[in-house]
mmCIF file of C-alpha atoms in Angstrom:
data_model
loop_
_atom_site.group_PDB
_atom_site.id
_atom_site.type_symbol
_atom_site.label_atom_id
_atom_site.label_comp_id
_atom_site.label_asym_id
_atom_site.label_seq_id
_atom_site.Cartn_x
_atom_site.Cartn_y
_atom_site.Cartn_z
ATOM 1 C CA MET P 1 26.302 71.484 7.511
ATOM 2 C CA VAL P 2 22.816 72.418 8.452
ATOM 3 C CA THR P 3 20.907 70.089 10.780
ATOM 4 C CA PRO P 4 17.257 70.080 10.152
ATOM 5 C CA ILE P 5 15.055 70.910 13.227
ATOM 6 C CA ARG P 6 11.795 69.068 13.624
ATOM 7 C CA ARG P 7 8.964 71.244 14.971
ATOM 8 C CA PRO P 8 7.058 69.703 17.926
ATOM 9 C CA ARG P 9 3.666 68.620 17.230
ATOM 10 C CA PRO P 10 0.965 70.419 19.154
ATOM 11 C CA ALA P 11 -0.655 68.166 21.811
ATOM 12 C CA THR P 12 -4.022 66.994 20.980
ATOM 13 C CA ARG P 13 -6.669 67.151 23.721
ATOM 14 C CA ARG P 14 -9.162 64.326 24.099
ATOM 15 C CA PRO P 15 -12.713 65.271 24.633
ATOM 16 C CA ALA P 16 -14.028 64.444 28.112
ATOM 17 C CA PHE P 17 -16.371 61.512 28.470
ATOM 18 C CA SER P 18 -20.035 62.681 28.724
ATOM 19 C CA LEU P 19 -22.658 60.180 30.179
ATOM 20 C CA ARG P 20 -25.441 62.578 29.259
ATOM 21 C CA GLN P 21 -24.499 62.693 25.598
ATOM 22 C CA LEU P 22 -24.213 58.862 25.529
ATOM 23 C CA THR P 23 -27.743 58.467 27.184
ATOM 24 C CA LEU P 24 -29.179 60.925 24.685
ATOM 25 C CA CYS P 25 -27.639 59.034 21.735
ATOM 26 C CA PHE P 26 -29.115 55.670 22.824
ATOM 27 C CA GLY P 27 -32.453 57.227 23.519
ATOM 28 C CA LEU P 28 -32.550 58.669 19.917
ATOM 29 C CA ILE P 29 -31.662 55.194 18.539
ATOM 30 C CA ALA P 30 -34.416 53.495 20.603
ATOM 31 C CA ILE P 31 -36.996 56.134 19.412
ATOM 32 C CA GLY P 32 -36.000 55.569 15.751
ATOM 33 C CA ILE P 33 -36.280 51.782 16.096
ATOM 34 C CA VAL P 34 -39.747 51.962 17.712
ATOM 35 C CA GLY P 35 -40.811 54.529 15.070
ATOM 36 C CA ILE P 36 -39.713 52.217 12.258
ATOM 37 C CA GLY P 37 -41.479 49.268 13.966
ATOM 38 C CA LEU P 38 -44.677 51.195 14.173
ATOM 39 C CA MET P 39 -44.475 52.310 10.512
ATOM 40 C CA LEU P 40 -44.000 48.731 9.474
ATOM 41 C CA ARG P 41 -46.873 47.465 11.558
ATOM 42 C CA THR P 42 -49.188 50.159 10.200
ATOM 43 C CA GLY P 43 -48.036 49.371 6.690
ATOM 44 C CA LEU P 44 -48.702 45.602 7.081
ATOM 45 C CA ASP P 45 -52.112 46.390 8.587
ATOM 46 C CA SER P 46 -52.955 48.696 5.664
ATOM 47 C CA ALA P 47 -51.755 46.122 3.139
ATOM 48 C CA ALA P 48 -54.068 43.446 4.726
ATOM 49 C CA ARG P 49 -56.998 45.780 4.485
ATOM 50 C CA HIS P 50 -56.116 47.299 0.963
ATOM 51 C CA PRO P 51 -53.824 44.879 -0.944
ATOM 52 C CA VAL P 52 -54.418 46.413 -4.355
ATOM 53 C CA ALA P 53 -53.594 49.926 -3.164
ATOM 54 C CA SER P 54 -50.527 48.679 -1.213
ATOM 55 C CA LEU P 55 -49.270 46.942 -4.382
ATOM 56 C CA VAL P 56 -49.622 50.075 -6.394
ATOM 57 C CA VAL P 57 -47.719 52.118 -3.860
ATOM 58 C CA VAL P 58 -44.858 49.548 -3.629
ATOM 59 C CA THR P 59 -44.542 49.310 -7.446
ATOM 60 C CA ALA P 60 -44.463 53.048 -7.763
ATOM 61 C CA VAL P 61 -41.689 53.464 -5.096
ATOM 62 C CA ALA P 62 -39.663 50.691 -6.680
ATOM 63 C CA ALA P 63 -40.038 52.331 -10.155
ATOM 64 C CA LEU P 64 -38.915 55.687 -8.651
ATOM 65 C CA VAL P 65 -35.882 54.067 -7.054
ATOM 66 C CA VAL P 66 -34.842 52.363 -10.260
ATOM 67 C CA ARG P 67 -35.294 55.620 -12.265
ATOM 68 C CA ILE P 68 -33.105 57.624 -9.730
ATOM 69 C CA ALA P 69 -30.463 54.791 -9.925
ATOM 70 C CA ARG P 70 -30.327 54.894 -13.695
ATOM 71 C CA SER P 71 -30.360 58.643 -13.922
ATOM 72 C CA ARG P 72 -27.128 58.963 -11.844
ATOM 73 C CA PRO P 73 -23.965 59.570 -14.029
ATOM 74 C CA ARG P 74 -21.224 56.869 -13.869
ATOM 75 C CA GLY P 75 -17.472 57.155 -13.983
ATOM 76 C CA SER P 76 -15.405 60.167 -13.839
ATOM 77 C CA ALA P 77 -18.085 62.352 -15.571
ATOM 78 C CA SER P 78 -20.181 62.318 -12.409
ATOM 79 C CA ARG P 79 -17.320 63.818 -10.550
ATOM 80 C CA GLY P 80 -17.359 67.031 -12.501
ATOM 81 C CA GLY P 81 -13.756 66.645 -13.682
ATOM 82 C CA ASP P 82 -11.855 69.611 -15.150
ATOM 83 C CA PRO P 83 -12.419 69.717 -18.933
ATOM 84 C CA ARG P 84 -8.832 70.972 -19.447
ATOM 85 C CA PRO P 85 -6.379 68.414 -20.840
ATOM 86 C CA GLY P 86 -4.127 67.015 -18.292
ATOM 87 C CA ALA P 87 -6.414 68.036 -15.335
ATOM 88 C CA PRO P 88 -7.753 65.431 -12.941
ATOM 89 C CA GLY P 89 -10.950 63.887 -14.333
ATOM 90 C CA PHE P 90 -10.308 64.896 -17.877
ATOM 91 C CA ALA P 91 -11.478 62.302 -20.311
ATOM 92 C CA GLU P 92 -8.621 61.399 -22.683
ATOM 93 C CA GLU P 93 -9.355 60.329 -26.221
ATOM 94 C CA SER P 94 -10.311 56.709 -26.438
ATOM 95 C CA PRO P 95 -7.551 54.315 -27.685
ATOM 96 C CA LEU P 96 -10.108 52.665 -29.724
ATOM 97 C CA VAL P 97 -10.310 55.795 -31.891
ATOM 98 C CA GLU P 98 -6.492 55.802 -32.377
ATOM 99 C CA VAL P 99 -6.661 52.094 -33.467
ATOM 100 C CA GLU P 100 -9.344 52.871 -35.956
ATOM 101 C CA ASN P 101 -7.482 55.821 -37.386
ATOM 102 C CA THR P 102 -4.381 53.714 -37.667
ATOM 103 C CA GLU P 103 -6.321 50.898 -39.516
ATOM 104 C CA GLU P 104 -7.818 53.461 -41.813
ATOM 105 C CA ALA P 105 -4.366 54.817 -42.624
ATOM 106 C CA GLU P 106 -3.036 51.374 -43.411
ATOM 107 C CA GLU P 107 -5.948 50.517 -45.643
ATOM 108 C CA THR P 108 -5.272 53.848 -47.449
ATOM 109 C CA GLU P 109 -1.644 53.006 -48.031
ATOM 110 C CA ALA P 110 -2.481 49.534 -49.189
ATOM 111 C CA VAL P 111 -4.907 50.916 -51.729
ATOM 112 C CA GLU P 112 -2.445 53.508 -52.980
ATOM 113 C CA ALA P 113 0.188 50.778 -53.234
ATOM 114 C CA ALA P 114 -2.113 48.591 -55.253
ATOM 115 C CA GLU P 115 -2.949 51.449 -57.579
ATOM 116 C CA GLU P 116 0.772 51.902 -58.453
ATOM 117 C CA THR P 117 1.440 50.252 -61.638
ATOM 118 C CA VAL P 118 4.800 48.545 -62.172
ATOM 119 C CA TYR P 119 5.775 48.544 -65.813
ATOM 120 C CA VAL P 120 7.959 45.485 -66.859
ATOM 121 C CA ALA P 121 9.712 45.367 -70.225
ATOM 122 C CA ASP P 122 8.454 42.610 -72.535
ATOM 123 C CA TYR P 123 11.815 40.905 -72.884
ATOM 124 C CA ALA P 124 10.368 38.212 -75.105
ATOM 125 C CA ALA P 125 9.427 40.783 -77.763
ATOM 126 C CA MET P 126 12.882 42.250 -77.984
ATOM 127 C CA ASP P 127 15.578 41.100 -80.375
ATOM 128 C CA ALA P 128 18.923 39.716 -79.172
ATOM 129 C CA ASP P 129 20.650 43.149 -78.961
ATOM 130 C CA GLU P 130 17.812 44.813 -77.225
ATOM 131 C CA PHE P 131 17.592 42.032 -74.668
ATOM 132 C CA GLU P 132 21.302 42.227 -73.901
ATOM 133 C CA ASN P 133 21.103 46.032 -73.446
ATOM 134 C CA ALA P 134 18.068 45.686 -71.195
ATOM 135 C CA VAL P 135 19.814 43.167 -68.917
ATOM 136 C CA ALA P 136 23.011 45.344 -68.887
ATOM 137 C CA ALA P 137 20.702 48.307 -67.794
ATOM 138 C CA LEU P 138 19.340 46.136 -64.869
ATOM 139 C CA CYS P 139 23.060 45.434 -63.808
ATOM 140 C CA GLU P 140 23.885 49.084 -63.876
ATOM 141 C CA ARG P 141 20.612 50.023 -62.055
ATOM 142 C CA ASP P 142 21.567 47.702 -59.187
ATOM 143 C CA GLY P 143 24.993 49.071 -58.507
ATOM 144 C CA CYS P 144 27.321 47.445 -61.149
ATOM 145 C CA VAL P 145 30.044 49.634 -62.717
ATOM 146 C CA ASP P 146 31.993 49.338 -65.870
ATOM 147 C CA VAL P 147 28.951 47.604 -67.439
ATOM 148 C CA GLU P 148 29.935 46.618 -71.088
ATOM 149 C CA VAL P 149 27.894 44.738 -73.659
ATOM 150 C CA VAL P 150 30.344 42.540 -75.553
ATOM 151 C CA GLY P 151 27.839 40.214 -77.368
ATOM 152 C CA GLY P 152 28.364 39.538 -80.939
ATOM 153 C CA ALA P 153 29.996 37.168 -83.352
ATOM 154 C CA ASN P 154 33.178 36.985 -81.324
ATOM 155 C CA ASP P 155 31.856 37.384 -77.822
ATOM 156 C CA LEU P 156 33.419 34.094 -76.842
ATOM 157 C CA GLY P 157 30.385 33.119 -74.781
ATOM 158 C CA ALA P 158 29.824 36.450 -72.846
ATOM 159 C CA ASP P 159 27.282 39.111 -73.685
ATOM 160 C CA ILE P 160 27.786 41.366 -70.649
ATOM 161 C CA VAL P 161 30.826 42.052 -68.446
ATOM 162 C CA ALA P 162 30.549 44.204 -65.383
ATOM 163 C CA THR P 163 32.012 44.822 -61.886
ATOM 164 C CA THR P 164 29.663 44.566 -58.926
ATOM 165 C CA SER P 165 29.670 47.055 -56.134
ATOM 166 C CA ASP P 166 31.896 44.825 -54.001
ATOM 167 C CA GLY P 167 34.597 44.489 -56.756
ATOM 168 C CA ARG P 168 33.685 41.078 -58.266
ATOM 169 C CA THR P 169 33.740 40.400 -61.973
ATOM 170 C CA LEU P 170 30.280 39.555 -63.446
ATOM 171 C CA VAL P 171 29.921 37.719 -66.683
ATOM 172 C CA VAL P 172 26.447 37.279 -68.098
ATOM 173 C CA GLN P 173 25.191 35.178 -71.164
ATOM 174 C CA CYS P 174 21.814 36.303 -72.397
ATOM 175 C CA LYS P 175 19.440 33.799 -74.260
ATOM 176 C CA ARG P 176 16.181 35.433 -75.562
ATOM 177 C CA TYR P 177 14.220 32.294 -76.282
ATOM 178 C CA ALA P 178 10.531 31.605 -76.583
ATOM 179 C CA GLU P 179 8.844 29.875 -73.713
ATOM 180 C CA SER P 180 8.732 26.650 -75.595
ATOM 181 C CA HIS P 181 12.474 26.779 -76.332
ATOM 182 C CA LYS P 182 14.380 25.763 -73.201
ATOM 183 C CA VAL P 183 17.974 26.445 -72.702
ATOM 184 C CA GLY P 184 19.823 23.092 -73.120
ATOM 185 C CA SER P 185 23.081 21.773 -71.648
ATOM 186 C CA GLN P 186 24.968 22.645 -74.935
ATOM 187 C CA ASP P 187 24.362 26.311 -74.320
ATOM 188 C CA LEU P 188 25.588 25.921 -70.691
ATOM 189 C CA GLN P 189 28.713 24.028 -71.864
ATOM 190 C CA ARG P 190 29.684 26.687 -74.403
ATOM 191 C CA PHE P 191 29.262 29.319 -71.735
ATOM 192 C CA GLY P 192 31.049 27.395 -69.026
ATOM 193 C CA GLY P 193 34.092 26.830 -71.232
ATOM 194 C CA THR P 194 34.890 30.507 -71.419
ATOM 195 C CA CYS P 195 33.290 32.430 -68.571
ATOM 196 C CA TYR P 196 35.934 31.529 -66.011
ATOM 197 C CA THR P 197 39.103 30.801 -68.115
ATOM 198 C CA VAL P 198 38.639 33.464 -70.828
ATOM 199 C CA HIS P 199 36.716 36.188 -69.035
ATOM 200 C CA GLY P 200 37.942 35.637 -65.447
ATOM 201 C CA ALA P 201 34.410 35.559 -63.972
ATOM 202 C CA ASP P 202 33.997 35.620 -60.258
ATOM 203 C CA ILE P 203 30.167 35.329 -60.849
ATOM 204 C CA ALA P 204 28.892 33.647 -64.001
ATOM 205 C CA ALA P 205 25.063 33.893 -64.879
ATOM 206 C CA LEU P 206 22.995 32.761 -67.773
ATOM 207 C CA VAL P 207 19.757 34.897 -68.102
ATOM 208 C CA THR P 208 16.922 33.806 -70.259
ATOM 209 C CA THR P 209 13.355 34.568 -71.130
ATOM 210 C CA SER P 210 12.520 30.876 -71.063
ATOM 211 C CA THR P 211 13.541 28.011 -68.734
ATOM 212 C CA PHE P 212 16.281 25.400 -68.626
ATOM 213 C CA THR P 213 16.297 21.655 -69.120
ATOM 214 C CA ASP P 214 17.170 19.334 -66.366
ATOM 215 C CA PRO P 215 20.674 18.381 -67.814
ATOM 216 C CA ALA P 216 21.455 22.070 -68.249
ATOM 217 C CA ILE P 217 20.624 22.826 -64.641
ATOM 218 C CA GLU P 218 22.742 19.766 -63.456
ATOM 219 C CA TYR P 219 25.713 21.085 -65.575
ATOM 220 C CA ALA P 220 25.255 24.573 -64.196
ATOM 221 C CA GLU P 221 25.356 23.331 -60.680
ATOM 222 C CA GLN P 222 28.539 21.487 -61.347
ATOM 223 C CA CYS P 223 30.281 24.539 -62.794
ATOM 224 C CA GLY P 224 28.786 27.059 -60.350
ATOM 225 C CA ILE P 225 26.798 29.018 -63.090
ATOM 226 C CA LEU P 226 23.694 30.800 -61.968
ATOM 227 C CA CYS P 227 20.580 30.038 -64.051
ATOM 228 C CA PHE P 228 17.977 32.942 -64.271
ATOM 229 C CA THR P 229 14.688 31.958 -65.899
ATOM 230 C CA GLY P 230 12.198 34.380 -67.355
ATOM 231 C CA THR P 231 10.211 34.422 -64.011
ATOM 232 C CA GLU P 232 13.307 35.221 -62.052
ATOM 233 C CA LEU P 233 14.185 37.883 -64.582
ATOM 234 C CA THR P 234 10.908 39.569 -64.146
ATOM 235 C CA ALA P 235 11.260 39.447 -60.283
ATOM 236 C CA TRP P 236 14.671 41.061 -60.601
ATOM 237 C CA ALA P 237 13.339 43.808 -62.909
ATOM 238 C CA THR P 238 10.333 44.575 -60.536
ATOM 239 C CA GLY P 239 12.477 44.583 -57.425
ATOM 240 C CA THR P 240 10.681 41.650 -55.927
ATOM 241 C CA GLY P 241 13.557 39.242 -56.594
ATOM 242 C CA LEU P 242 17.383 39.278 -56.203
ATOM 243 C CA ALA P 243 19.892 40.169 -58.787
ATOM 244 C CA PRO P 244 22.083 37.281 -60.006
ATOM 245 C CA TRP P 245 25.149 38.297 -57.902
ATOM 246 C CA GLU P 246 23.183 38.597 -54.653
#
């Protein structure tokens, strides 16, 4: 183990007291005070005899002092800092510039996002088969497997049967109606009578281009059937809304 050794500090020698130097110092101070007093007295006498000239001189001196004070550089620039990055006195880029750049980038991204056009299929203009295939494509797009369109004369209330990504059986009934034609309770009753018992649905959903009557919604809530209106279908298609099984 190495023990550190402290080096002895050299003894400092105090200067000897000098009465002569003290007397000289006080003498100089006294002379300075007397000189300042004489200058002030002379200035006052001169100002009394020539007030206009004295005012002009005082104004000029004040203006010179103000000009000198304003011309002095402020902050770190007056210290002659090293212009190299990271050196003392180096002026870093203002955070305000970074904030402005960030805001400009966000505005650019917002404009680009607004310019992107999202194309949504006109489900109301499709026929029944096209509408069923379009809904089946949405199911497959969002992770369903074994998607099968089974609609037809003997579909027994199911138009689409699929398996969700977590293994649940999804059964969908599609109703392509005009906006003025609401899905009624009879449509829900026919679908509710087969979706669970016949097709073994874990999730049953009725998707329409229209809306639902109040009795239809009440029946769907009793049976656990999910009702998807045309507005919710559009949100699902554009990715701004949830899929029926989510």
